[in-house]
PDB file of C-alpha atoms in Angstrom:
ATOM      1  CA  MET A   1       5.759  10.018 -14.361  1.00 44.00           C
ATOM      2  CA  LYS A   2       8.196   9.145 -17.110  1.00 43.00           C
ATOM      3  CA  THR A   3      11.652   8.250 -15.918  1.00 42.00           C
ATOM      4  CA  LYS A   4      13.927  11.215 -16.640  1.00 45.00           C
ATOM      5  CA  GLN A   5      17.453  10.848 -17.990  1.00 43.00           C
ATOM      6  CA  GLY A   6      19.024  11.550 -14.608  1.00 46.00           C
ATOM      7  CA  THR A   7      16.843   8.892 -13.032  1.00 48.00           C
ATOM      8  CA  LYS A   8      17.750   6.428 -15.789  1.00 50.00           C
ATOM      9  CA  GLU A   9      21.394   6.964 -14.897  1.00 49.00           C
ATOM     10  CA  LYS A  10      20.610   6.371 -11.221  1.00 48.00           C
ATOM     11  CA  LEU A  11      18.776   3.158 -12.078  1.00 47.00           C
ATOM     12  CA  SER A  12      21.607   2.029 -14.341  1.00 44.00           C
ATOM     13  CA  LYS A  13      24.047   2.609 -11.511  1.00 45.00           C
ATOM     14  CA  ALA A  14      21.729   0.824  -9.086  1.00 47.00           C
ATOM     15  CA  SER A  15      21.528  -2.103 -11.491  1.00 45.00           C
ATOM     16  CA  GLY A  16      25.302  -2.304 -11.668  1.00 44.00           C
ATOM     17  CA  GLU A  17      25.798  -2.058  -7.923  1.00 55.00           C
ATOM     18  CA  ASN A  18      22.860  -3.856  -6.345  1.00 88.00           C
ATOM     19  CA  THR A  19      19.446  -3.731  -7.955  1.00 91.00           C
ATOM     20  CA  ALA A  20      17.770  -5.702  -5.178  1.00 94.00           C
ATOM     21  CA  SER A  21      19.107  -3.376  -2.496  1.00 95.00           C
ATOM     22  CA  TYR A  22      17.933  -0.288  -4.381  1.00 95.00           C
ATOM     23  CA  VAL A  23      14.418  -1.693  -4.830  1.00 96.00           C
ATOM     24  CA  ALA A  24      14.213  -2.815  -1.201  1.00 97.00           C
ATOM     25  CA  ARG A  25      15.300   0.603   0.076  1.00 97.00           C
ATOM     26  CA  CYS A  26      12.576   2.281  -2.000  1.00 97.00           C
ATOM     27  CA  ALA A  27       9.986  -0.102  -0.547  1.00 98.00           C
ATOM     28  CA  GLN A  28      11.227   0.417   2.998  1.00 98.00           C
ATOM     29  CA  LEU A  29      11.240   4.197   2.647  1.00 98.00           C
ATOM     30  CA  ALA A  30       7.694   4.071   1.220  1.00 98.00           C
ATOM     31  CA  MET A  31       6.464   2.308   4.375  1.00 98.00           C
ATOM     32  CA  LEU A  32       8.296   4.742   6.645  1.00 98.00           C
ATOM     33  CA  LEU A  33       7.056   7.854   4.824  1.00 98.00           C
ATOM     34  CA  GLU A  34       3.456   6.664   4.835  1.00 98.00           C
ATOM     35  CA  VAL A  35       3.270   5.971   8.562  1.00 97.00           C
ATOM     36  CA  SER A  36       5.104   9.219   9.358  1.00 96.00           C
ATOM     37  CA  ALA A  37       2.725  11.436   7.353  1.00 96.00           C
ATOM     38  CA  HIS A  38       0.201  13.441   9.379  1.00 93.00           C
ATOM     39  CA  PRO A  39      -2.580  14.352   9.814  1.00 93.00           C
ATOM     40  CA  LYS A  40      -3.579  11.252   7.839  1.00 94.00           C
ATOM     41  CA  PRO A  41      -7.206  10.813   8.930  1.00 96.00           C
ATOM     42  CA  GLY A  42      -7.863   7.804  11.119  1.00 96.00           C
ATOM     43  CA  ASN A  43      -4.502   6.091  10.816  1.00 94.00           C
ATOM     44  CA  ILE A  44      -1.538   5.739  13.130  1.00 94.00           C
ATOM     45  CA  ASP A  45       1.104   8.391  12.530  1.00 93.00           C
ATOM     46  CA  ARG A  46       3.884  10.182  14.382  1.00 92.00           C
ATOM     47  CA  ASP A  47       1.271  11.936  16.573  1.00 91.00           C
ATOM     48  CA  HIS A  48      -1.304   9.185  17.119  1.00 92.00           C
ATOM     49  CA  ASP A  49      -1.281   5.566  18.329  1.00 93.00           C
ATOM     50  CA  TYR A  50      -3.984   2.993  18.890  1.00 91.00           C
ATOM     51  CA  GLU A  51      -4.296   1.124  22.162  1.00 89.00           C
ATOM     52  CA  ASP A  52      -2.492  -2.017  20.999  1.00 92.00           C
ATOM     53  CA  THR A  53      -0.671  -0.738  17.911  1.00 94.00           C
ATOM     54  CA  THR A  54       1.711   2.201  17.847  1.00 96.00           C
ATOM     55  CA  PHE A  55       3.804   4.290  15.484  1.00 97.00           C
ATOM     56  CA  GLU A  56       6.890   2.417  16.697  1.00 97.00           C
ATOM     57  CA  HIS A  57       5.343  -0.939  15.760  1.00 97.00           C
ATOM     58  CA  PHE A  58       5.108   0.268  12.163  1.00 97.00           C
ATOM     59  CA  LEU A  59       8.698   1.523  12.234  1.00 98.00           C
ATOM     60  CA  ALA A  60       9.910  -1.836  13.530  1.00 98.00           C
ATOM     61  CA  SER A  61       7.966  -3.730  10.872  1.00 97.00           C
ATOM     62  CA  SER A  62       9.319  -1.492   8.090  1.00 98.00           C
ATOM     63  CA  VAL A  63      12.898  -2.110   9.172  1.00 97.00           C
ATOM     64  CA  ALA A  64      12.491  -5.820   9.930  1.00 97.00           C
ATOM     65  CA  VAL A  65      11.311  -6.861   6.461  1.00 98.00           C
ATOM     66  CA  TYR A  66      14.188  -5.288   4.521  1.00 97.00           C
ATOM     67  CA  PRO A  67      16.027  -8.613   3.909  1.00 97.00           C
ATOM     68  CA  ILE A  68      12.851 -10.236   2.579  1.00 98.00           C
ATOM     69  CA  LEU A  69      12.209  -7.311   0.228  1.00 97.00           C
ATOM     70  CA  GLU A  70      15.793  -7.449  -1.004  1.00 97.00           C
ATOM     71  CA  GLU A  71      15.492 -11.162  -1.676  1.00 96.00           C
ATOM     72  CA  ALA A  72      12.179 -10.698  -3.500  1.00 96.00           C
ATOM     73  CA  ALA A  73      13.620  -7.995  -5.764  1.00 96.00           C
ATOM     74  CA  GLY A  74      16.046 -10.572  -7.114  1.00 94.00           C
ATOM     75  CA  ILE A  75      13.428 -13.191  -8.030  1.00 92.00           C
ATOM     76  CA  GLU A  76      10.245 -13.296 -10.106  1.00 87.00           C
ATOM     77  CA  HIS A  77       8.141 -15.940  -8.359  1.00 90.00           C
ATOM     78  CA  ARG A  78       7.041 -17.216  -4.927  1.00 94.00           C
ATOM     79  CA  ILE A  79       5.063 -14.158  -3.811  1.00 97.00           C
ATOM     80  CA  GLY A  80       3.195 -16.209  -1.232  1.00 96.00           C
ATOM     81  CA  ARG A  81       6.379 -17.435   0.391  1.00 97.00           C
ATOM     82  CA  SER A  82       7.828 -13.912   0.418  1.00 97.00           C
ATOM     83  CA  VAL A  83       4.731 -12.414   2.059  1.00 97.00           C
ATOM     84  CA  HIS A  84       4.642 -15.226   4.629  1.00 96.00           C
ATOM     85  CA  LYS A  85       8.320 -14.698   5.485  1.00 97.00           C
ATOM     86  CA  ALA A  86       7.739 -10.945   5.760  1.00 97.00           C
ATOM     87  CA  VAL A  87       4.814 -11.468   8.145  1.00 96.00           C
ATOM     88  CA  LEU A  88       6.890 -13.762  10.372  1.00 96.00           C
ATOM     89  CA  GLU A  89       9.820 -11.336  10.351  1.00 97.00           C
ATOM     90  CA  SER A  90       7.562  -8.363  11.088  1.00 97.00           C
ATOM     91  CA  THR A  91       5.867 -10.065  14.040  1.00 95.00           C
ATOM     92  CA  ALA A  92       9.220 -11.210  15.408  1.00 96.00           C
ATOM     93  CA  TRP A  93      10.244  -7.572  15.792  1.00 97.00           C
ATOM     94  CA  GLN A  94       7.002  -6.018  17.036  1.00 96.00           C
ATOM     95  CA  LYS A  95       3.846  -7.097  18.872  1.00 93.00           C
ATOM     96  CA  GLY A  96       1.408  -4.557  17.460  1.00 92.00           C
ATOM     97  CA  GLY A  97      -0.524  -6.984  15.310  1.00 88.00           C
ATOM     98  CA  ASN A  98      -1.261  -6.393  11.622  1.00 89.00           C
ATOM     99  CA  THR A  99       0.902  -3.469  10.550  1.00 95.00           C
ATOM    100  CA  HIS A 100       1.715  -4.086   6.859  1.00 96.00           C
ATOM    101  CA  PHE A 101      -0.026  -7.217   5.549  1.00 95.00           C
ATOM    102  CA  GLY A 102      -1.947  -5.374   2.817  1.00 95.00           C
ATOM    103  CA  ALA A 103       1.159  -3.387   1.917  1.00 97.00           C
ATOM    104  CA  PHE A 104       3.170  -6.608   1.582  1.00 98.00           C
ATOM    105  CA  LEU A 105       0.622  -7.943  -0.922  1.00 97.00           C
ATOM    106  CA  LEU A 106       1.277  -4.858  -3.057  1.00 98.00           C
ATOM    107  CA  LEU A 107       4.983  -4.323  -2.481  1.00 98.00           C
ATOM    108  CA  PHE A 108       6.243  -7.827  -3.222  1.00 98.00           C
ATOM    109  CA  PRO A 109       4.861  -8.180  -6.770  1.00 98.00           C
ATOM    110  CA  LEU A 110       5.869  -4.578  -7.509  1.00 98.00           C
ATOM    111  CA  ALA A 111       9.375  -5.221  -6.113  1.00 98.00           C
ATOM    112  CA  MET A 112       9.769  -8.377  -8.187  1.00 97.00           C
ATOM    113  CA  ALA A 113       8.626  -6.498 -11.283  1.00 97.00           C
ATOM    114  CA  ALA A 114      10.944  -3.562 -10.591  1.00 97.00           C
ATOM    115  CA  GLY A 115      13.943  -5.817 -10.093  1.00 96.00           C
ATOM    116  CA  LYS A 116      13.270  -7.582 -13.381  1.00 95.00           C
ATOM    117  CA  LEU A 117      12.868  -4.325 -15.328  1.00 95.00           C
ATOM    118  CA  ILE A 118      16.054  -2.789 -13.944  1.00 93.00           C
ATOM    119  CA  ARG A 119      18.108  -5.955 -14.470  1.00 91.00           C
ATOM    120  CA  ASN A 120      16.935  -6.095 -18.072  1.00 90.00           C
ATOM    121  CA  CYS A 121      17.693  -2.368 -18.577  1.00 90.00           C
ATOM    122  CA  LYS A 122      14.080  -1.631 -19.501  1.00 91.00           C
ATOM    123  CA  GLU A 123      12.357   1.714 -18.983  1.00 90.00           C
ATOM    124  CA  LEU A 124      10.826   2.061 -15.546  1.00 91.00           C
ATOM    125  CA  THR A 125       7.536   3.967 -15.584  1.00 92.00           C
ATOM    126  CA  PRO A 126       4.266   3.407 -13.700  1.00 94.00           C
ATOM    127  CA  GLU A 127       2.944   1.787 -16.889  1.00 95.00           C
ATOM    128  CA  THR A 128       5.814  -0.645 -17.458  1.00 95.00           C
ATOM    129  CA  LEU A 129       6.101  -1.455 -13.749  1.00 97.00           C
ATOM    130  CA  THR A 130       2.422  -2.219 -13.209  1.00 97.00           C
ATOM    131  CA  GLU A 131       2.233  -4.184 -16.463  1.00 97.00           C
ATOM    132  CA  GLU A 132       5.130  -6.348 -15.337  1.00 97.00           C
ATOM    133  CA  ALA A 133       3.660  -6.689 -11.826  1.00 98.00           C
ATOM    134  CA  LEU A 134       0.411  -7.946 -13.361  1.00 98.00           C
ATOM    135  CA  ASN A 135       2.413 -10.569 -15.248  1.00 97.00           C
ATOM    136  CA  VAL A 136       4.078 -11.592 -11.988  1.00 97.00           C
ATOM    137  CA  VAL A 137       0.814 -12.061 -10.067  1.00 97.00           C
ATOM    138  CA  LYS A 138      -0.827 -13.943 -12.927  1.00 97.00           C
ATOM    139  CA  GLU A 139       1.924 -16.552 -12.606  1.00 97.00           C
ATOM    140  CA  THR A 140       1.184 -17.312  -8.947  1.00 97.00           C
ATOM    141  CA  ASP A 141       0.299 -20.898  -8.114  1.00 97.00           C
ATOM    142  CA  VAL A 142      -1.468 -23.039  -5.512  1.00 96.00           C
ATOM    143  CA  GLU A 143       1.497 -22.914  -3.122  1.00 96.00           C
ATOM    144  CA  ASP A 144       1.343 -19.104  -3.192  1.00 96.00           C
ATOM    145  CA  ALA A 145      -2.314 -19.283  -2.158  1.00 94.00           C
ATOM    146  CA  VAL A 146      -1.533 -21.709   0.665  1.00 94.00           C
ATOM    147  CA  GLN A 147       1.296 -19.494   1.955  1.00 94.00           C
ATOM    148  CA  ILE A 148      -1.010 -16.454   2.061  1.00 93.00           C
ATOM    149  CA  TYR A 149      -3.639 -18.389   4.018  1.00 89.00           C
ATOM    150  CA  MET A 150      -0.925 -19.509   6.431  1.00 90.00           C
ATOM    151  CA  SER A 151      -0.066 -15.829   6.980  1.00 91.00           C
ATOM    152  CA  PHE A 152      -3.492 -14.723   8.225  1.00 87.00           C
ATOM    153  CA  GLY A 153      -3.037 -16.067  11.752  1.00 83.00           C
ATOM    154  CA  PRO A 154       0.459 -14.707  12.474  1.00 82.00           C
ATOM    155  CA  ALA A 155      -0.411 -11.356  10.895  1.00 79.00           C
ATOM    156  CA  GLY A 156      -3.647 -10.983  12.864  1.00 74.00           C
ATOM    157  CA  VAL A 157      -5.565 -10.163   9.690  1.00 72.00           C
ATOM    158  CA  LYS A 158      -9.265  -9.368   9.882  1.00 62.00           C
ATOM    159  CA  VAL A 159     -11.000 -10.818   6.835  1.00 58.00           C
ATOM    160  CA  ARG A 160     -14.462 -10.719   5.368  1.00 58.00           C
ATOM    161  CA  LYS A 161     -16.380 -13.988   5.481  1.00 52.00           C
ATOM    162  CA  VAL A 162     -17.098 -15.472   2.065  1.00 49.00           C
ATOM    163  CA  ASP A 163     -18.840 -18.634   0.970  1.00 44.00           C
ATOM    164  CA  GLU A 164     -15.998 -19.903  -1.196  1.00 52.00           C
ATOM    165  CA  PHE A 165     -12.740 -20.654   0.626  1.00 51.00           C
ATOM    166  CA  ASP A 166     -14.012 -19.145   3.891  1.00 52.00           C
ATOM    167  CA  LEU A 167     -10.967 -17.648   5.577  1.00 50.00           C
ATOM    168  CA  SER A 168     -12.307 -18.668   8.983  1.00 48.00           C
ATOM    169  CA  ASP A 169     -12.643 -22.297   7.890  1.00 59.00           C
ATOM    170  CA  ALA A 170      -9.742 -24.586   8.789  1.00 60.00           C
ATOM    171  CA  LYS A 171     -10.531 -26.641   5.680  1.00 77.00           C
ATOM    172  CA  ALA A 172      -9.806 -23.707   3.363  1.00 82.00           C
ATOM    173  CA  ILE A 173      -6.223 -24.765   2.609  1.00 86.00           C
ATOM    174  CA  GLU A 174      -7.345 -28.323   1.963  1.00 88.00           C
ATOM    175  CA  ASP A 175     -10.000 -27.024  -0.461  1.00 88.00           C
ATOM    176  CA  ILE A 176      -7.478 -24.776  -2.234  1.00 90.00           C
ATOM    177  CA  GLU A 177      -5.115 -27.685  -2.809  1.00 91.00           C
ATOM    178  CA  LYS A 178      -7.931 -30.011  -3.860  1.00 91.00           C
ATOM    179  CA  ASN A 179      -9.270 -27.502  -6.393  1.00 92.00           C
ATOM    180  CA  CYS A 180      -5.799 -26.358  -7.547  1.00 94.00           C
ATOM    181  CA  THR A 181      -6.751 -22.722  -6.901  1.00 93.00           C
ATOM    182  CA  THR A 182      -3.970 -20.224  -7.518  1.00 96.00           C
ATOM    183  CA  LEU A 183      -3.404 -17.040  -5.532  1.00 95.00           C
ATOM    184  CA  PHE A 184      -4.411 -14.918  -8.515  1.00 96.00           C
ATOM    185  CA  GLN A 185      -7.688 -16.855  -8.763  1.00 95.00           C
ATOM    186  CA  LEU A 186      -8.321 -16.178  -5.071  1.00 93.00           C
ATOM    187  CA  MET A 187      -7.757 -12.486  -5.723  1.00 94.00           C
ATOM    188  CA  GLU A 188     -10.244 -12.625  -8.598  1.00 95.00           C
ATOM    189  CA  ILE A 189     -12.834 -14.078  -6.209  1.00 91.00           C
ATOM    190  CA  SER A 190     -12.235 -11.206  -3.750  1.00 90.00           C
ATOM    191  CA  SER A 191     -11.799  -8.364  -6.246  1.00 91.00           C
ATOM    192  CA  SER A 192     -15.431  -7.236  -6.154  1.00 88.00           C
ATOM    193  CA  TYR A 193     -15.145  -6.107  -2.531  1.00 89.00           C
ATOM    194  CA  ASP A 194     -11.439  -5.935  -1.625  1.00 92.00           C
ATOM    195  CA  LEU A 195      -9.194  -3.027  -2.705  1.00 93.00           C
ATOM    196  CA  ILE A 196      -5.955  -5.010  -2.582  1.00 95.00           C
ATOM    197  CA  ALA A 197      -7.423  -7.887  -4.578  1.00 94.00           C
ATOM    198  CA  LYS A 198      -8.793  -5.367  -7.082  1.00 95.00           C
ATOM    199  CA  GLU A 199      -5.282  -3.943  -7.465  1.00 97.00           C
ATOM    200  CA  TRP A 200      -3.965  -7.369  -8.384  1.00 97.00           C
ATOM    201  CA  THR A 201      -6.641  -8.041 -10.968  1.00 97.00           C
ATOM    202  CA  SER A 202      -6.741  -4.524 -12.467  1.00 96.00           C
ATOM    203  CA  GLY A 203      -2.995  -4.144 -12.889  1.00 97.00           C
ATOM    204  CA  PHE A 204      -2.229  -2.028  -9.795  1.00 98.00           C
ATOM    205  CA  THR A 205      -4.060   0.956 -11.263  1.00 97.00           C
ATOM    206  CA  ARG A 206      -4.687   2.783  -7.975  1.00 97.00           C
ATOM    207  CA  CYS A 207      -1.067   2.502  -6.887  1.00 98.00           C
ATOM    208  CA  ALA A 208      -0.036   3.951 -10.250  1.00 97.00           C
ATOM    209  CA  GLU A 209      -2.562   6.786  -9.955  1.00 97.00           C
ATOM    210  CA  CYS A 210      -1.362   7.570  -6.442  1.00 97.00           C
ATOM    211  CA  ALA A 211       2.215   7.656  -7.776  1.00 97.00           C
ATOM    212  CA  ARG A 212       1.212  10.147 -10.480  1.00 95.00           C
ATOM    213  CA  ILE A 213      -0.393  12.430  -7.886  1.00 95.00           C
ATOM    214  CA  LEU A 214       2.644  12.243  -5.605  1.00 95.00           C
ATOM    215  CA  THR A 215       5.172  12.861  -8.370  1.00 94.00           C
ATOM    216  CA  LYS A 216       3.223  15.706  -9.956  1.00 92.00           C
ATOM    217  CA  GLU A 217       2.801  17.507  -6.638  1.00 91.00           C
ATOM    218  CA  MET A 218       6.431  16.994  -5.616  1.00 91.00           C
ATOM    219  CA  GLU A 219       7.560  18.438  -8.950  1.00 89.00           C
ATOM    220  CA  GLY A 220       5.438  21.548  -8.277  1.00 82.00           C
ATOM    221  CA  LYS A 221       3.145  20.844 -11.227  1.00 78.00           C
ATOM    222  CA  GLY A 222       0.118  19.861  -9.189  1.00 72.00           C
ATOM    223  CA  THR A 223      -2.990  21.525  -7.876  1.00 69.00           C
ATOM    224  CA  PHE A 224      -2.317  22.725  -4.343  1.00 67.00           C
ATOM    225  CA  ILE A 225      -0.026  25.170  -2.544  1.00 70.00           C
ATOM    226  CA  HIS A 226       1.664  23.565   0.439  1.00 68.00           C
ATOM    227  CA  SER A 227       2.036  25.374   3.755  1.00 66.00           C
ATOM    228  CA  GLY A 228       5.217  25.249   5.843  1.00 65.00           C
ATOM    229  CA  ASN A 229       8.448  23.365   5.243  1.00 63.00           C
ATOM    230  CA  SER A 230       7.406  19.727   4.912  1.00 82.00           C
ATOM    231  CA  ARG A 231       6.156  19.475   1.350  1.00 88.00           C
ATOM    232  CA  ILE A 232       6.535  15.693   1.187  1.00 93.00           C
ATOM    233  CA  ASN A 233       4.370  15.271   4.298  1.00 93.00           C
ATOM    234  CA  GLN A 234       1.524  17.373   2.918  1.00 91.00           C
ATOM    235  CA  VAL A 235       1.754  15.773  -0.512  1.00 93.00           C
ATOM    236  CA  ILE A 236       1.344  12.327   1.075  1.00 96.00           C
ATOM    237  CA  VAL A 237      -1.682  13.514   3.077  1.00 95.00           C
ATOM    238  CA  TYR A 238      -3.191  15.026  -0.075  1.00 94.00           C
ATOM    239  CA  ALA A 239      -2.634  11.847  -2.108  1.00 96.00           C
ATOM    240  CA  PHE A 240      -4.064   9.733   0.730  1.00 97.00           C
ATOM    241  CA  LEU A 241      -7.241  11.840   0.815  1.00 96.00           C
ATOM    242  CA  LYS A 242      -7.563  11.684  -2.982  1.00 96.00           C
ATOM    243  CA  MET A 243      -7.365   7.887  -2.929  1.00 97.00           C
ATOM    244  CA  LEU A 244      -9.748   7.618   0.037  1.00 98.00           C
ATOM    245  CA  ALA A 245     -12.276   9.817  -1.756  1.00 97.00           C
ATOM    246  CA  ALA A 246     -12.038   7.721  -4.919  1.00 95.00           C
ATOM    247  CA  ASP A 247     -12.654   4.293  -3.328  1.00 94.00           C
ATOM    248  CA  MET A 248     -14.322   2.976  -0.200  1.00 94.00           C
ATOM    249  CA  ASP A 249     -11.762   1.524   2.186  1.00 95.00           C
ATOM    250  CA  THR A 250     -11.930  -2.273   2.485  1.00 92.00           C
ATOM    251  CA  PHE A 251     -10.542  -2.278   6.020  1.00 91.00           C
ATOM    252  CA  ILE A 252     -13.312   0.056   7.207  1.00 94.00           C
ATOM    253  CA  GLU A 253     -16.029  -1.939   5.448  1.00 92.00           C
ATOM    254  CA  THR A 254     -14.717  -5.201   6.941  1.00 89.00           C
ATOM    255  CA  LYS A 255     -14.366  -3.797  10.448  1.00 90.00           C
ATOM    256  CA  PHE A 256     -17.621  -1.810  10.426  1.00 92.00           C
ATOM    257  CA  ASP A 257     -19.984  -1.797   7.435  1.00 93.00           C
ATOM    258  CA  ARG A 258     -20.467  -0.403   3.950  1.00 94.00           C
ATOM    259  CA  HIS A 259     -22.338   2.668   5.197  1.00 96.00           C
ATOM    260  CA  THR A 260     -19.396   3.716   7.378  1.00 96.00           C
ATOM    261  CA  ALA A 261     -16.952   3.192   4.514  1.00 96.00           C
ATOM    262  CA  GLU A 262     -19.139   5.308   2.203  1.00 96.00           C
ATOM    263  CA  GLU A 263     -19.414   8.031   4.852  1.00 97.00           C
ATOM    264  CA  VAL A 264     -15.639   8.260   5.285  1.00 97.00           C
ATOM    265  CA  SER A 265     -14.962   8.382   1.538  1.00 97.00           C
ATOM    266  CA  ALA A 266     -17.635  11.050   1.076  1.00 98.00           C
ATOM    267  CA  LYS A 267     -16.055  13.172   3.816  1.00 97.00           C
ATOM    268  CA  ALA A 268     -12.622  12.853   2.173  1.00 97.00           C
ATOM    269  CA  GLY A 269     -14.206  13.922  -1.114  1.00 96.00           C
ATOM    270  CA  ARG A 270     -15.722  17.025   0.475  1.00 96.00           C
ATOM    271  CA  ILE A 271     -12.344  18.006   1.919  1.00 95.00           C
ATOM    272  CA  ILE A 272     -10.661  17.629  -1.474  1.00 93.00           C
ATOM    273  CA  TYR A 273     -13.426  19.738  -3.041  1.00 92.00           C
ATOM    274  CA  LYS A 274     -12.975  22.465  -0.412  1.00 89.00           C
ATOM    275  CA  LEU A 275      -9.215  22.408  -0.919  1.00 87.00           C
ATOM    276  CA  GLU A 276      -9.587  22.943  -4.655  1.00 82.00           C
ATOM    277  CA  ASP A 277     -12.356  25.493  -4.138  1.00 80.00           C
ATOM    278  CA  SER A 278     -10.273  27.508  -1.667  1.00 73.00           C
ATOM    279  CA  GLY A 279      -7.449  28.258  -4.067  1.00 69.00           C
ATOM    280  CA  ASN A 280      -5.616  24.968  -3.530  1.00 70.00           C
ATOM    281  CA  ASN A 281      -3.871  26.247  -0.421  1.00 76.00           C
ATOM    282  CA  MET A 282      -3.283  23.354   1.989  1.00 78.00           C
ATOM    283  CA  GLY A 283      -2.985  25.759   4.916  1.00 79.00           C
ATOM    284  CA  ASN A 284      -6.629  26.809   4.440  1.00 82.00           C
ATOM    285  CA  ILE A 285      -7.927  23.270   4.851  1.00 87.00           C
ATOM    286  CA  LEU A 286      -5.527  21.733   7.398  1.00 88.00           C
ATOM    287  CA  PRO A 287      -7.832  22.480  10.386  1.00 92.00           C
ATOM    288  CA  GLU A 288     -10.634  20.503   8.728  1.00 94.00           C
ATOM    289  CA  ILE A 289      -8.293  17.619   7.945  1.00 95.00           C
ATOM    290  CA  ARG A 290      -7.207  17.567  11.596  1.00 94.00           C
ATOM    291  CA  ASN A 291     -10.854  17.526  12.736  1.00 96.00           C
ATOM    292  CA  PHE A 292     -11.554  14.644  10.335  1.00 97.00           C
ATOM    293  CA  ASP A 293      -8.533  12.823  11.743  1.00 96.00           C
ATOM    294  CA  GLU A 294      -9.630  13.284  15.361  1.00 95.00           C
ATOM    295  CA  ASP A 295     -13.185  12.164  14.581  1.00 96.00           C
ATOM    296  CA  LEU A 296     -12.035   8.921  12.958  1.00 96.00           C
ATOM    297  CA  LEU A 297      -9.527   8.221  15.727  1.00 94.00           C
ATOM    298  CA  GLU A 298     -12.200   8.737  18.372  1.00 93.00           C
ATOM    299  CA  ARG A 299     -14.455   6.261  16.546  1.00 95.00           C
ATOM    300  CA  ASN A 300     -11.555   3.823  15.977  1.00 93.00           C
ATOM    301  CA  ILE A 301     -12.045   4.020  12.212  1.00 95.00           C
ATOM    302  CA  ASN A 302      -8.790   3.566  10.312  1.00 93.00           C
ATOM    303  CA  PRO A 303      -8.613   3.486   6.486  1.00 96.00           C
ATOM    304  CA  GLY A 304      -5.907   0.816   6.416  1.00 94.00           C
ATOM    305  CA  SER A 305      -6.410  -0.293   2.814  1.00 95.00           C
ATOM    306  CA  THR A 306      -6.001   3.293   1.582  1.00 97.00           C
ATOM    307  CA  ALA A 307      -2.750   3.491   3.549  1.00 97.00           C
ATOM    308  CA  ASP A 308      -1.572   0.355   1.717  1.00 97.00           C
ATOM    309  CA  ILE A 309      -2.405   1.914  -1.659  1.00 98.00           C
ATOM    310  CA  THR A 310      -0.491   5.034  -0.591  1.00 98.00           C
ATOM    311  CA  ILE A 311       2.544   2.889   0.239  1.00 98.00           C
ATOM    312  CA  GLY A 312       2.333   1.326  -3.205  1.00 98.00           C
ATOM    313  CA  GLY A 313       2.147   4.774  -4.793  1.00 98.00           C
ATOM    314  CA  LEU A 314       5.119   6.031  -2.791  1.00 98.00           C
ATOM    315  CA  PHE A 315       7.136   2.969  -3.796  1.00 98.00           C
ATOM    316  CA  ILE A 316       6.480   3.553  -7.503  1.00 97.00           C
ATOM    317  CA  SER A 317       7.309   7.259  -7.151  1.00 97.00           C
ATOM    318  CA  LEU A 318      10.565   6.599  -5.320  1.00 97.00           C
ATOM    319  CA  LEU A 319      11.598   3.979  -7.872  1.00 95.00           C
ATOM    320  CA  GLY A 320      10.969   6.563 -10.579  1.00 92.00           C
ATOM    321  CA  GLY A 321      13.322   9.045  -8.950  1.00 92.00           C
ATOM    322  CA  MET A 322      11.089  11.152  -6.709  1.00 93.00           C
ATOM    323  CA  ARG A 323      13.220  12.766  -4.001  1.00 91.00           C
ATOM    324  CA  PHE A 324      12.565  15.378  -1.344  1.00 87.00           C
TER     325      PHE A 324
END
């Protein structure tokens, strides 16, 4: 997804008017589009809620954090503080628990990187953006790590127990400060089993790949034929399934077990195969996607980490000029 000339002009104009506002609006729209897309197997959308968390909780969270995103797009440091502020703002506006914590961990470094690139009049592509975002996260410090740990409680985050810096251990923050452990180092520790941590340490490669899928399909150069009027909705569902098939979902593995996560990814892979084998017509495979969705909802299995990656991909695509 190279930035086209028209998009460069838009970004130049955005830079002159209010770069931070432009970046924040792209991030906010990414969150809103992701939660609105359906049928997105297992996750909350415009047609499905969970008992304690609803579609409206996600809408409220997406709107509430706009000022924090705008602020972050104008700076290049303090990711931990930004995420912590976003969590507090989100939970002040809705009581549905953890709606966007994983997405915040992706959006804030990407937003900081995007703001820097636009302000410096540099080309904005998935490659330049993710390279700059990697630079941003590598510069995180001990205070960033402490701020993230302080966010777990308010956000209601479910975490996997680990021997080093156990997230359920009240002494974790004390150990982080004693050992001078940065947030990036914490992500390195978690990267072998956590999708979001792996994004940080690999240079946001899955978000960039998701963005390429989204942009290619929206430009009509992709693999499938959409059915009906809402192309953007079906493109998001398609990209979500592609990402779910490619990687086991951390949220599922943490909440259930590895076998369940493998099962869900394998099912997504079979649906993608059938879609491509059936002439790439989304209408032919929608009933199976809906059945997959209902099955996961009935079992309370929600691929939350894949939704976060999809948000990151949407953000990159929107920054690059994708419109619908």
